[in-house]
Amino acid sequence: MMLKYFDLQRYTAQHREQLQAAVSRVVDSGWYLLGNEVKAFENAYAQYIGTAHCVACGNGLDALSLIFKAYMERGLLHPGDEVLVPANTYIASIISITSSGLMPVLVEPHLDTFQIDAQQMVKHVGPRTKALLIVHLYGKCAFTNELLSLCSEHELLVIEDNAQAHGCLWNDKRTGSVGHAAAHSFYPGKNLGALGDAGGVTTNDEVLVGIIRAIANYGSNKKYVFQYVGQNSRMDEVQAAVLSEKLKWLDQDNQRRTLLPNIM
Ligand SMILES: Cc1ncc(COP(=O)(O)O)c(C=O)c1O
């Protein structure tokens, strides 16, 4: 018999009743997009992560791209600017940079942790380096004091890719609340996973939130006014209802996962 490392079907079945009730609530409501379920999840997740805001969106890749595009609209990033990023991240981190017209600069990991190495990173900082996309890989926090002080010394924007680290702590803060903005994927197999695609951005930056909400809504914050080059990236009400339920069990689920053999 083959034992699965993580059996999503079995895990989901444990919570079948609560998840079915959440889905039925949305089915019966007659409201399927941009409604109260999304608002409730945004509030609950922002509170969990420890930021003033959460913006729900279609998936983790969109969450990352929306952050870069919003910083460009705001004039804090410009086409061709360099973004430092771990070389061993998932391809989505890199695509979010290139698809926004920015230049990824790949940084090798520390061989003890497989997280981005501050000493390697600093070798790549040049006049066009404007941001670090730090990726908390394998459920672990990638921040170090050295890394954060290098970022402030070089005045880099710090954007977190928290797709693999929901609930992870850096001192007394959660990852996703430490940098200027953070992207989260709620792909089904993630620590906090939807029953389909979903993503979100957390930040304390209210101006950034306004631009991200507009870009994700065809570039518009006001009916028939299209201020930015937009896209369509929405979280469904069904996924928001499911995620609000699953958020209640996240810490407990993470604790169970950490009981598994730890190889890093
Ligand atoms: C590190 C990292 N960034 C981004 C993503 C992209 O998320 P999504 O598949 O929701 O677009 C993933 C996961 O797939 C990931 O592991």
Short mmCIF file of C-alpha atoms and ligand atoms in Angstrom, two decimals:
data_model
loop_
_atom_site.label_atom_id
_atom_site.label_comp_id
_atom_site.label_asym_id
_atom_site.label_seq_id
_atom_site.Cartn_x
_atom_site.Cartn_y
_atom_site.Cartn_z
CA MET A 1 0.00 0.00 0.00
CA MET A 2 1.24 3.48 -0.88
CA LEU A 3 0.94 6.01 1.98
CA LYS A 4 0.30 9.51 0.71
CA TYR A 5 2.37 12.28 2.30
CA PHE A 6 -0.79 14.37 2.50
CA ASP A 7 -4.17 12.83 1.70
CA LEU A 8 -6.34 15.79 0.69
CA GLN A 9 -9.44 13.66 0.15
CA ARG A 10 -9.21 12.16 3.63
CA TYR A 11 -8.42 15.51 5.21
CA THR A 12 -11.38 17.19 3.48
CA ALA A 13 -13.73 14.33 4.47
CA GLN A 14 -12.98 15.05 8.16
CA HIS A 15 -14.67 18.42 7.76
CA ARG A 16 -17.33 17.40 5.25
CA GLU A 17 -20.33 18.63 7.25
CA GLN A 18 -18.97 22.11 7.97
CA LEU A 19 -17.77 22.52 4.38
CA GLN A 20 -21.06 21.35 2.92
CA ALA A 21 -22.94 23.76 5.20
CA ALA A 22 -20.69 26.62 4.04
CA VAL A 23 -21.24 25.76 0.36
CA SER A 24 -25.01 25.39 0.85
CA ARG A 25 -25.15 28.77 2.56
CA VAL A 26 -23.71 30.37 -0.59
CA VAL A 27 -25.90 28.31 -2.94
CA ASP A 28 -29.00 29.43 -1.04
CA SER A 29 -27.90 33.08 -0.84
CA GLY A 30 -28.14 33.69 -4.58
CA TRP A 31 -25.01 35.91 -4.35
CA TYR A 32 -21.86 34.35 -5.81
CA LEU A 33 -19.24 37.08 -6.29
CA LEU A 34 -18.04 40.16 -4.35
CA GLY A 35 -20.37 39.60 -1.42
CA ASN A 36 -20.42 39.16 2.33
CA GLU A 37 -18.54 35.83 2.36
CA VAL A 38 -15.51 37.43 0.71
CA LYS A 39 -15.70 40.41 3.07
CA ALA A 40 -15.93 38.12 6.10
CA PHE A 41 -12.96 36.04 4.96
CA GLU A 42 -10.86 39.14 4.19
CA ASN A 43 -11.51 40.46 7.70
CA ALA A 44 -10.84 37.14 9.41
CA TYR A 45 -7.65 36.46 7.45
CA ALA A 46 -6.26 39.99 7.96
CA GLN A 47 -6.86 39.59 11.67
CA TYR A 48 -5.21 36.15 11.67
CA ILE A 49 -2.13 37.37 9.78
CA GLY A 50 -1.97 40.61 11.76
CA THR A 51 -2.40 43.22 9.01
CA ALA A 52 -4.90 46.01 8.58
CA HIS A 53 -6.07 44.68 5.21
CA CYS A 54 -6.59 41.56 3.13
CA VAL A 55 -7.69 41.66 -0.51
CA ALA A 56 -9.07 38.38 -1.81
CA CYS A 57 -8.27 37.45 -5.41
CA GLY A 58 -8.30 34.57 -7.90
CA ASN A 59 -5.10 32.68 -7.02
CA GLY A 60 -1.61 33.03 -5.60
CA LEU A 61 0.03 34.02 -8.88
CA ASP A 62 -2.48 36.86 -9.29
CA ALA A 63 -1.87 37.96 -5.69
CA LEU A 64 1.85 38.33 -6.45
CA SER A 65 1.32 40.04 -9.83
CA LEU A 66 -1.27 42.43 -8.39
CA ILE A 67 1.26 43.62 -5.80
CA PHE A 68 3.94 44.28 -8.44
CA LYS A 69 1.50 45.97 -10.81
CA ALA A 70 0.13 48.15 -8.01
CA TYR A 71 3.63 49.28 -7.00
CA MET A 72 4.30 50.14 -10.65
CA GLU A 73 1.06 52.12 -10.96
CA ARG A 74 2.05 53.94 -7.81
CA GLY A 75 5.48 54.81 -9.25
CA LEU A 76 7.52 52.89 -6.67
CA LEU A 77 8.64 50.31 -9.26
CA HIS A 78 9.46 50.92 -12.93
CA PRO A 79 9.81 48.63 -15.97
CA GLY A 80 13.16 46.83 -15.88
CA ASP A 81 13.70 47.29 -12.14
CA GLU A 82 15.36 44.28 -10.55
CA VAL A 83 13.64 42.08 -8.00
CA LEU A 84 15.71 39.67 -5.91
CA VAL A 85 14.06 36.27 -5.57
CA PRO A 86 15.20 32.85 -4.32
CA ALA A 87 16.48 30.67 -7.16
CA ASN A 88 14.76 27.56 -5.75
CA THR A 89 11.25 29.03 -5.51
CA TYR A 90 8.21 27.80 -7.40
CA ILE A 91 7.95 29.18 -10.96
CA ALA A 92 4.93 31.37 -10.04
CA SER A 93 7.17 33.74 -8.04
CA ILE A 94 9.33 34.33 -11.14
CA ILE A 95 6.38 34.65 -13.55
CA SER A 96 4.82 37.33 -11.35
CA ILE A 97 7.98 39.42 -11.76
CA THR A 98 8.53 38.93 -15.50
CA SER A 99 4.84 39.35 -16.39
CA SER A 100 4.89 42.73 -14.63
CA GLY A 101 7.80 43.92 -16.81
CA LEU A 102 10.35 43.59 -13.99
CA MET A 103 13.62 41.67 -13.97
CA PRO A 104 14.07 38.67 -11.65
CA VAL A 105 17.54 38.25 -10.13
CA LEU A 106 17.94 34.73 -8.79
CA VAL A 107 19.65 34.27 -5.43
CA GLU A 108 21.00 30.91 -4.24
CA PRO A 109 19.74 29.47 -0.93
CA HIS A 110 21.58 28.90 2.32
CA LEU A 111 22.54 25.24 2.29
CA ASP A 112 21.45 24.66 5.91
CA THR A 113 17.93 26.02 5.50
CA PHE A 114 17.27 26.13 1.72
CA GLN A 115 15.89 29.64 2.31
CA ILE A 116 17.33 32.73 0.55
CA ASP A 117 20.86 33.48 1.78
CA ALA A 118 21.51 37.07 2.91
CA GLN A 119 25.22 36.87 1.99
CA GLN A 120 24.41 35.67 -1.53
CA MET A 121 21.65 38.25 -1.86
CA VAL A 122 23.82 41.23 -1.07
CA LYS A 123 26.22 40.29 -3.91
CA HIS A 124 23.38 40.94 -6.37
CA VAL A 125 22.28 44.34 -5.09
CA GLY A 126 22.95 47.02 -7.69
CA PRO A 127 21.57 50.41 -8.75
CA ARG A 128 18.45 48.85 -10.37
CA THR A 129 17.61 46.59 -7.42
CA LYS A 130 14.35 47.84 -5.97
CA ALA A 131 12.67 44.91 -4.23
CA LEU A 132 13.08 41.54 -2.58
CA LEU A 133 10.44 38.90 -3.20
CA ILE A 134 11.11 36.74 -0.17
CA VAL A 135 9.55 33.29 -0.39
CA HIS A 136 8.89 31.38 2.83
CA LEU A 137 9.56 27.92 1.45
CA TYR A 138 8.56 24.52 2.89
CA GLY A 139 6.38 26.04 5.65
CA LYS A 140 9.32 27.88 7.20
CA CYS A 141 10.05 31.54 7.75
CA ALA A 142 12.77 32.87 5.43
CA PHE A 143 13.42 36.11 7.32
CA THR A 144 16.62 36.66 9.27
CA ASN A 145 17.63 39.85 11.09
CA GLU A 146 20.57 40.19 8.69
CA LEU A 147 18.30 39.95 5.65
CA LEU A 148 15.86 42.55 6.96
CA SER A 149 18.60 45.01 7.89
CA LEU A 150 20.16 44.63 4.40
CA CYS A 151 16.75 45.39 2.89
CA SER A 152 16.35 48.56 4.91
CA GLU A 153 19.98 49.58 4.25
CA HIS A 154 19.36 49.29 0.48
CA GLU A 155 15.81 50.69 0.71
CA LEU A 156 14.24 47.63 -0.89
CA LEU A 157 10.54 46.94 -0.97
CA VAL A 158 9.98 43.64 0.83
CA ILE A 159 7.25 41.55 -0.73
CA GLU A 160 6.48 38.20 0.87
CA ASP A 161 5.38 35.11 -1.04
CA ASN A 162 3.56 33.31 1.75
CA ALA A 163 1.99 30.62 -0.45
CA GLN A 164 3.73 27.83 1.47
CA ALA A 165 3.68 29.27 4.99
CA HIS A 166 0.19 30.13 6.27
CA GLY A 167 0.40 30.42 10.04
CA CYS A 168 4.20 30.54 10.19
CA LEU A 169 5.70 32.86 12.83
CA TRP A 170 8.62 35.32 12.71
CA ASN A 171 9.24 36.17 16.38
CA ASP A 172 5.74 37.15 17.52
CA LYS A 173 4.47 38.13 14.06
CA ARG A 174 3.04 35.95 11.33
CA THR A 175 4.77 35.79 7.98
CA GLY A 176 2.61 37.84 5.65
CA SER A 177 2.63 40.78 8.08
CA VAL A 178 6.35 41.62 8.19
CA GLY A 179 7.10 42.97 4.69
CA HIS A 180 5.39 45.83 2.84
CA ALA A 181 2.89 43.46 1.23
CA ALA A 182 2.39 39.69 1.02
CA ALA A 183 0.81 37.26 -1.41
CA HIS A 184 -0.98 34.09 -0.31
CA SER A 185 -2.11 31.12 -2.41
CA PHE A 186 -5.10 29.09 -1.25
CA TYR A 187 -4.51 26.31 -3.79
CA PRO A 188 -6.24 23.18 -2.41
CA GLY A 189 -3.07 21.43 -1.18
CA LYS A 190 -1.70 24.44 0.71
CA ASN A 191 -1.85 24.69 4.52
CA LEU A 192 -4.94 26.85 4.07
CA GLY A 193 -6.50 25.52 0.89
CA ALA A 194 -9.79 26.26 -0.88
CA LEU A 195 -11.84 23.76 -2.89
CA GLY A 196 -10.47 25.32 -6.07
CA ASP A 197 -8.32 28.33 -6.91
CA ALA A 198 -8.09 31.32 -4.57
CA GLY A 199 -5.52 33.84 -3.38
CA GLY A 200 -5.09 36.97 -1.31
CA VAL A 201 -2.88 39.96 -0.52
CA THR A 202 -2.21 41.18 3.03
CA THR A 203 -0.73 44.58 3.83
CA ASN A 204 -1.02 47.60 6.12
CA ASP A 205 -0.78 49.93 3.11
CA GLU A 206 -4.23 51.38 2.44
CA VAL A 207 -3.20 53.15 -0.78
CA LEU A 208 -1.80 49.91 -2.20
CA VAL A 209 -5.05 48.14 -1.29
CA GLY A 210 -7.10 50.68 -3.28
CA ILE A 211 -4.93 50.18 -6.38
CA ILE A 212 -4.94 46.37 -6.06
CA ARG A 213 -8.73 46.26 -5.69
CA ALA A 214 -9.06 48.40 -8.81
CA ILE A 215 -6.58 46.40 -10.94
CA ALA A 216 -8.29 43.14 -9.91
CA ASN A 217 -11.62 44.64 -11.00
CA TYR A 218 -10.77 45.55 -14.63
CA GLY A 219 -8.77 48.57 -13.45
CA SER A 220 -11.81 50.24 -11.95
CA ASN A 221 -12.77 51.51 -8.50
CA LYS A 222 -15.73 53.46 -9.87
CA LYS A 223 -18.37 52.26 -12.32
CA TYR A 224 -17.37 52.98 -15.95
CA VAL A 225 -14.11 54.66 -14.89
CA PHE A 226 -11.03 52.56 -15.73
CA GLN A 227 -8.03 54.20 -14.14
CA TYR A 228 -5.54 51.32 -14.42
CA VAL A 229 -4.68 48.52 -16.84
CA GLY A 230 -6.85 45.90 -15.22
CA GLN A 231 -7.60 42.23 -15.09
CA ASN A 232 -10.31 40.05 -13.62
CA SER A 233 -9.16 38.35 -10.42
CA ARG A 234 -11.94 37.60 -7.94
CA MET A 235 -12.35 35.06 -5.19
CA ASP A 236 -15.70 33.24 -5.45
CA GLU A 237 -18.12 33.48 -2.53
CA VAL A 238 -18.05 29.68 -2.30
CA GLN A 239 -14.27 29.61 -1.86
CA ALA A 240 -14.43 32.43 0.70
CA ALA A 241 -17.04 30.54 2.74
CA VAL A 242 -14.91 27.38 2.63
CA LEU A 243 -11.75 29.28 3.60
CA SER A 244 -13.47 30.98 6.55
CA GLU A 245 -14.36 27.53 7.89
CA LYS A 246 -10.90 26.09 7.27
CA LEU A 247 -9.16 29.09 8.83
CA LYS A 248 -10.66 27.99 12.18
CA TRP A 249 -8.65 24.74 12.00
CA LEU A 250 -5.44 26.10 10.49
CA ASP A 251 -3.33 26.24 13.67
CA GLN A 252 -4.46 22.79 14.72
CA ASP A 253 -3.78 21.39 11.23
CA ASN A 254 -0.34 23.01 11.16
CA GLN A 255 0.47 21.46 14.48
CA ARG A 256 -0.41 18.02 13.12
CA ARG A 257 1.75 18.63 10.04
CA THR A 258 4.75 19.60 12.17
CA LEU A 259 4.50 16.26 13.99
CA LEU A 260 5.46 14.61 10.71
CA PRO A 261 9.18 13.84 10.31
CA ASN A 262 11.02 17.14 9.89
CA ILE A 263 13.80 16.98 7.32
CA MET A 264 14.76 20.67 7.03
C1 LIG B 1 5.88 29.68 -3.52
C2 LIG B 1 4.64 29.75 -4.36
N1 LIG B 1 4.29 30.92 -4.93
C3 LIG B 1 3.18 31.04 -5.67
C4 LIG B 1 2.36 29.96 -5.90
C5 LIG B 1 1.21 30.14 -6.83
O1 LIG B 1 -0.05 29.94 -6.27
P1 LIG B 1 -1.30 29.55 -7.17
O2 LIG B 1 -1.10 28.16 -7.63
O3 LIG B 1 -2.47 29.71 -6.23
O4 LIG B 1 -1.36 30.53 -8.30
C6 LIG B 1 2.68 28.72 -5.31
C7 LIG B 1 1.85 27.52 -5.43
O5 LIG B 1 1.36 27.00 -6.29
C8 LIG B 1 3.85 28.61 -4.54
O6 LIG B 1 4.22 27.46 -3.97
#
